[in-house]
């Protein structure tokens, strides 16, 4: 069993909670640190530490546990049988970014997967969800995906979202507990407060494979990301399965960072594409090959045109805010997290009730390589 | 200027030759070693050392210099203008393996790029070339490519070779000299001895770009690898340009070692495909995308079928020998050089004047990953 699953099983069994002594050791080991973020002071777990997941945030009101990694299945029949000892819920996996919404110091905030206050989502919370839920359930933590064409983090988004962003609740925690609420309780709260949530396809067993596969084939045909399976049992085991479309979308939206990503980023996605296409058998092989080739080449041919034209390979992002100060916070946050990529603000202008931020991500590594090659350097390999 | 070019310029300028003192230092530094190979004792440069290229072999009769790395161009117009100060020969680059043929201790042998005696090529020399050339020119070294469907090293080969292998001379050295013979002298020797050689397309200057590009487009359309440009001047600078077809062929023939290759093996070839397609503009984009997708997926879908069927991902090779002992030598050599790949002999049987060897390359890394995934393990990434 991989390390992370052991950690996970141990967390959901409630055997580990953050106490003062543990916190002190985590800070000493450099795994957690005091931060000031979004006007709040708290302790953030920068790395996993003794079964406490990265992204865990410790406020005076209590601990908001991090959202743990979910393992990926690449073969449905054997995988579902092997992973699950009880019936499981099948829910849609949305191509967006993971946040945890909670009420802290009288304010509703969105924490990123890493445990930062997300300046974008926090600014837009009231547009995305009726925050009245937190009046009635102040210790509730909503785990949700934010997705759409105007998200500040990723070029990819679900095709059924035409503009701006939307939020989809998919799990719930309570303060000071690493255990998720059970499927029934979660669905009851979603209904009671009219929360926007991911599609829940049903409660299945491994013998329901034909139904499960048919749902995934439909999601794939619609260009949607995939599904998460959640065991309806005390151990709450989770696993995910993503479509061919999602693998191709990953390649397409990451091609400008070709030179910066982990070595196996693209090769794993190509291999997954082959396995998923074999599993779902969704289309004519010639069409699949063309889509894979396009996922690689559309962006790269565009990069060559950009390099020959403007001399700079970049992608433009656009997103909306209620408070223009939060746009500045976002740019600050993105610059810090950008790694090899440069983030440059282009404009911030008022448009009705919103402030529209436009910024560019510039990709110096691909830029540099293409510049060398296009100006006639020789390459030794 | 990259290290290797500096070494090369220095070698061709004749400033560095292997002497006894240099040899002693190379052996002490672990860069060269005494070997017994193909029934011969000699000193082999395992690595580059003080401007002496890897693959250099020191016999009692003298030094056979290694064939140096040739840099790759990715933009023809700017590249040719930047790299060449004088007219250059344009010759076909053949998709095969590099050997140096020479006469040592009364025997004609073929050295691999790394400086081993190639058991396969040495066995077949008399089929590939009229060795009478070495009676008249005993100190000549023929640099050649051996290629064809029945080669023991690579799955890829030029489409115009229907069976077995052929040999193509593309450069000449003399014993004890790292300098190539000039283009005219080489062509004269090729004519005089009727040697099989690569196509020589002509002697060009950068202003001949339209002709050069037209030749490369034709080679690409015919599925051929590309061209080497050789400056017709004392410094003998060389550079190469490979076609879209060759990049795709590299991906296709290496896909079973997806997990073992250098991190940027595939990403570089995808990027080169985009650049070369942009340069040569050879075909409809949809067709190019489908070919790139097929280069990745045909092999992987085959691997999944093999894994689900025989449970073992492998590729079968076949090649012919005159002397069956050399088949054993080849298997021994391949096993030593195989790295992560397993080499297993399947059969060796007489067929007319030949002995036909069949062996398999088995790919444990891809095998292991696919086995894990197909049996339902979860993957954390």
PDB file of C-alpha atoms in Angstrom, chain A residues 2 4-5 69-75 78-80 82-83 237-240 255 258-259 263-264 266-278 285-294 296-298 300-301 304-305 308 366 369-370 372-381, chain B residues 2 4-5 69-75 78-80 82-83 237-240 255 258-259 263-264 266-278 285-294 296-298 300-301 304-305 308 366 369-370 372-381:
ATOM      1  CA  UNK A   2       1.516   3.360  -0.920  1.00  0.00           C
ATOM      2  CA  UNK A   4      -0.119   8.181   1.190  1.00  0.00           C
ATOM      3  CA  UNK A   5      -2.919   5.634   1.506  1.00  0.00           C
ATOM      4  CA  UNK A  69      -4.445  12.783  -2.578  1.00  0.00           C
ATOM      5  CA  UNK A  70      -6.768  10.383  -4.322  1.00  0.00           C
ATOM      6  CA  UNK A  71      -5.313   7.391  -6.137  1.00  0.00           C
ATOM      7  CA  UNK A  72      -6.032   6.790  -9.785  1.00  0.00           C
ATOM      8  CA  UNK A  73      -7.471   3.631 -11.315  1.00  0.00           C
ATOM      9  CA  UNK A  74      -6.403   2.599 -14.795  1.00  0.00           C
ATOM     10  CA  UNK A  75      -8.413  -0.592 -15.140  1.00  0.00           C
ATOM     11  CA  UNK A  78     -10.063  -5.321 -11.623  1.00  0.00           C
ATOM     12  CA  UNK A  79      -9.531  -1.966  -9.970  1.00  0.00           C
ATOM     13  CA  UNK A  80     -13.003  -1.510  -8.483  1.00  0.00           C
ATOM     14  CA  UNK A  82      -9.621  -4.671  -5.684  1.00  0.00           C
ATOM     15  CA  UNK A  83     -10.123  -1.262  -4.084  1.00  0.00           C
ATOM     16  CA  UNK A 237     -11.736   4.960   0.639  1.00  0.00           C
ATOM     17  CA  UNK A 238     -11.697   7.020  -2.551  1.00  0.00           C
ATOM     18  CA  UNK A 239     -10.316   6.422  -6.025  1.00  0.00           C
ATOM     19  CA  UNK A 240     -10.644   8.263  -9.335  1.00  0.00           C
ATOM     20  CA  UNK A 255       2.377  21.949 -23.634  1.00  0.00           C
ATOM     21  CA  UNK A 258       6.992  21.112 -21.953  1.00  0.00           C
ATOM     22  CA  UNK A 259      10.518  21.833 -20.733  1.00  0.00           C
ATOM     23  CA  UNK A 263      10.068  14.029 -16.746  1.00  0.00           C
ATOM     24  CA  UNK A 264       7.186  11.579 -16.937  1.00  0.00           C
ATOM     25  CA  UNK A 266       3.704  13.604 -20.834  1.00  0.00           C
ATOM     26  CA  UNK A 267       4.744   9.964 -21.160  1.00  0.00           C
ATOM     27  CA  UNK A 268       2.400   8.938 -18.336  1.00  0.00           C
ATOM     28  CA  UNK A 269      -0.476  10.816 -19.924  1.00  0.00           C
ATOM     29  CA  UNK A 270       0.169   9.186 -23.290  1.00  0.00           C
ATOM     30  CA  UNK A 271       0.233   5.777 -21.653  1.00  0.00           C
ATOM     31  CA  UNK A 272      -2.964   6.575 -19.737  1.00  0.00           C
ATOM     32  CA  UNK A 273      -4.600   7.694 -22.986  1.00  0.00           C
ATOM     33  CA  UNK A 274      -3.818   4.300 -24.494  1.00  0.00           C
ATOM     34  CA  UNK A 275      -5.159   2.434 -21.448  1.00  0.00           C
ATOM     35  CA  UNK A 276      -8.308   4.517 -21.139  1.00  0.00           C
ATOM     36  CA  UNK A 277      -9.056   4.287 -24.854  1.00  0.00           C
ATOM     37  CA  UNK A 278      -8.641   0.516 -24.538  1.00  0.00           C
ATOM     38  CA  UNK A 285      -8.696   4.726 -33.572  1.00  0.00           C
ATOM     39  CA  UNK A 286      -7.805   7.172 -36.378  1.00  0.00           C
ATOM     40  CA  UNK A 287      -9.780   9.904 -34.644  1.00  0.00           C
ATOM     41  CA  UNK A 288      -8.106   9.184 -31.302  1.00  0.00           C
ATOM     42  CA  UNK A 289      -4.646   9.368 -32.886  1.00  0.00           C
ATOM     43  CA  UNK A 290      -5.467  12.673 -34.509  1.00  0.00           C
ATOM     44  CA  UNK A 291      -6.720  14.067 -31.190  1.00  0.00           C
ATOM     45  CA  UNK A 292      -3.536  12.971 -29.400  1.00  0.00           C
ATOM     46  CA  UNK A 293      -1.359  14.468 -32.131  1.00  0.00           C
ATOM     47  CA  UNK A 294      -3.399  17.677 -31.980  1.00  0.00           C
ATOM     48  CA  UNK A 296       0.732  18.050 -28.686  1.00  0.00           C
ATOM     49  CA  UNK A 297       0.988  19.975 -31.952  1.00  0.00           C
ATOM     50  CA  UNK A 298      -1.709  22.674 -31.821  1.00  0.00           C
ATOM     51  CA  UNK A 300       3.547  23.889 -30.252  1.00  0.00           C
ATOM     52  CA  UNK A 301       2.727  25.121 -33.755  1.00  0.00           C
ATOM     53  CA  UNK A 304       6.443  28.596 -33.101  1.00  0.00           C
ATOM     54  CA  UNK A 305       4.160  31.213 -34.702  1.00  0.00           C
ATOM     55  CA  UNK A 308       8.453  33.998 -35.045  1.00  0.00           C
ATOM     56  CA  UNK A 366      10.141  26.945 -24.202  1.00  0.00           C
ATOM     57  CA  UNK A 369      14.785  26.615 -26.551  1.00  0.00           C
ATOM     58  CA  UNK A 370      12.734  27.736 -29.538  1.00  0.00           C
ATOM     59  CA  UNK A 372      17.997  28.971 -29.866  1.00  0.00           C
ATOM     60  CA  UNK A 373      16.728  26.505 -32.397  1.00  0.00           C
ATOM     61  CA  UNK A 374      14.965  28.986 -34.676  1.00  0.00           C
ATOM     62  CA  UNK A 375      18.031  31.207 -34.854  1.00  0.00           C
ATOM     63  CA  UNK A 376      20.112  28.347 -36.214  1.00  0.00           C
ATOM     64  CA  UNK A 377      22.064  26.989 -33.260  1.00  0.00           C
ATOM     65  CA  UNK A 378      23.078  23.363 -33.529  1.00  0.00           C
ATOM     66  CA  UNK A 379      21.923  20.948 -30.863  1.00  0.00           C
ATOM     67  CA  UNK A 380      23.945  17.978 -29.647  1.00  0.00           C
ATOM     68  CA  UNK A 381      21.866  15.108 -28.308  1.00  0.00           C
TER      69      UNK A 381
ATOM     70  CA  UNK B   2      29.371  23.303 -27.062  1.00  0.00           C
ATOM     71  CA  UNK B   4      31.869  18.528 -28.282  1.00  0.00           C
ATOM     72  CA  UNK B   5      32.339  20.979 -31.152  1.00  0.00           C
ATOM     73  CA  UNK B  69      28.852  13.633 -32.624  1.00  0.00           C
ATOM     74  CA  UNK B  70      27.207  15.762 -35.271  1.00  0.00           C
ATOM     75  CA  UNK B  71      25.067  18.713 -34.207  1.00  0.00           C
ATOM     76  CA  UNK B  72      21.485  19.015 -35.321  1.00  0.00           C
ATOM     77  CA  UNK B  73      19.926  21.987 -37.122  1.00  0.00           C
ATOM     78  CA  UNK B  74      16.296  22.853 -36.481  1.00  0.00           C
ATOM     79  CA  UNK B  75      15.963  25.885 -38.743  1.00  0.00           C
ATOM     80  CA  UNK B  78      19.352  30.738 -40.347  1.00  0.00           C
ATOM     81  CA  UNK B  79      21.146  27.527 -39.411  1.00  0.00           C
ATOM     82  CA  UNK B  80      23.008  26.949 -42.681  1.00  0.00           C
ATOM     83  CA  UNK B  82      25.238  30.497 -39.245  1.00  0.00           C
ATOM     84  CA  UNK B  83      27.087  27.179 -39.360  1.00  0.00           C
ATOM     85  CA  UNK B 237      32.334  21.207 -40.065  1.00  0.00           C
ATOM     86  CA  UNK B 238      29.292  18.938 -40.218  1.00  0.00           C
ATOM     87  CA  UNK B 239      25.658  19.365 -39.231  1.00  0.00           C
ATOM     88  CA  UNK B 240      22.517  17.302 -39.771  1.00  0.00           C
ATOM     89  CA  UNK B 255       7.779   3.514 -27.332  1.00  0.00           C
ATOM     90  CA  UNK B 258       8.907   4.748 -22.641  1.00  0.00           C
ATOM     91  CA  UNK B 259       9.799   4.332 -18.983  1.00  0.00           C
ATOM     92  CA  UNK B 263      13.299  12.366 -19.579  1.00  0.00           C
ATOM     93  CA  UNK B 264      13.287  14.609 -22.629  1.00  0.00           C
ATOM     94  CA  UNK B 266       9.912  12.112 -26.316  1.00  0.00           C
ATOM     95  CA  UNK B 267       9.242  15.777 -25.570  1.00  0.00           C
ATOM     96  CA  UNK B 268      12.235  16.832 -27.690  1.00  0.00           C
ATOM     97  CA  UNK B 269      11.076  14.700 -30.579  1.00  0.00           C
ATOM     98  CA  UNK B 270       7.566  16.116 -30.381  1.00  0.00           C
ATOM     99  CA  UNK B 271       8.970  19.640 -30.390  1.00  0.00           C
ATOM    100  CA  UNK B 272      11.256  18.775 -33.312  1.00  0.00           C
ATOM    101  CA  UNK B 273       8.278  17.336 -35.184  1.00  0.00           C
ATOM    102  CA  UNK B 274       6.484  20.681 -34.801  1.00  0.00           C
ATOM    103  CA  UNK B 275       9.534  22.655 -35.947  1.00  0.00           C
ATOM    104  CA  UNK B 276      10.302  20.405 -38.890  1.00  0.00           C
ATOM    105  CA  UNK B 277       6.690  20.337 -40.030  1.00  0.00           C
ATOM    106  CA  UNK B 278       6.716  24.144 -39.848  1.00  0.00           C
ATOM    107  CA  UNK B 285      -1.966  19.308 -40.522  1.00  0.00           C
ATOM    108  CA  UNK B 286      -4.690  16.743 -39.776  1.00  0.00           C
ATOM    109  CA  UNK B 287      -2.583  14.022 -41.372  1.00  0.00           C
ATOM    110  CA  UNK B 288       0.503  15.077 -39.416  1.00  0.00           C
ATOM    111  CA  UNK B 289      -1.428  14.998 -36.126  1.00  0.00           C
ATOM    112  CA  UNK B 290      -2.740  11.545 -36.896  1.00  0.00           C
ATOM    113  CA  UNK B 291       0.780  10.308 -37.700  1.00  0.00           C
ATOM    114  CA  UNK B 292       2.136  11.704 -34.420  1.00  0.00           C
ATOM    115  CA  UNK B 293      -0.717  10.157 -32.437  1.00  0.00           C
ATOM    116  CA  UNK B 294      -0.168   6.846 -34.232  1.00  0.00           C
ATOM    117  CA  UNK B 296       2.687   6.952 -29.762  1.00  0.00           C
ATOM    118  CA  UNK B 297      -0.451   4.838 -29.713  1.00  0.00           C
ATOM    119  CA  UNK B 298       0.123   1.995 -32.179  1.00  0.00           C
ATOM    120  CA  UNK B 300       1.200   1.215 -26.720  1.00  0.00           C
ATOM    121  CA  UNK B 301      -2.105  -0.308 -27.808  1.00  0.00           C
ATOM    122  CA  UNK B 304      -1.648  -3.498 -23.823  1.00  0.00           C
ATOM    123  CA  UNK B 305      -2.826  -6.352 -26.066  1.00  0.00           C
ATOM    124  CA  UNK B 308      -3.458  -8.891 -21.648  1.00  0.00           C
ATOM    125  CA  UNK B 366       6.679  -1.027 -19.350  1.00  0.00           C
ATOM    126  CA  UNK B 369       3.849  -0.571 -15.016  1.00  0.00           C
ATOM    127  CA  UNK B 370       1.164  -2.013 -17.274  1.00  0.00           C
ATOM    128  CA  UNK B 372       0.379  -2.934 -12.006  1.00  0.00           C
ATOM    129  CA  UNK B 373      -2.166  -0.733 -13.703  1.00  0.00           C
ATOM    130  CA  UNK B 374      -4.086  -3.456 -15.505  1.00  0.00           C
ATOM    131  CA  UNK B 375      -4.441  -5.512 -12.345  1.00  0.00           C
ATOM    132  CA  UNK B 376      -6.186  -2.635 -10.607  1.00  0.00           C
ATOM    133  CA  UNK B 377      -3.543  -0.957  -8.469  1.00  0.00           C
ATOM    134  CA  UNK B 378      -4.151   2.695  -7.740  1.00  0.00           C
ATOM    135  CA  UNK B 379      -1.533   5.208  -8.780  1.00  0.00           C
ATOM    136  CA  UNK B 380      -0.711   8.364  -6.856  1.00  0.00           C
ATOM    137  CA  UNK B 381       0.675  11.193  -8.972  1.00  0.00           C
TER     138      UNK B 381
END
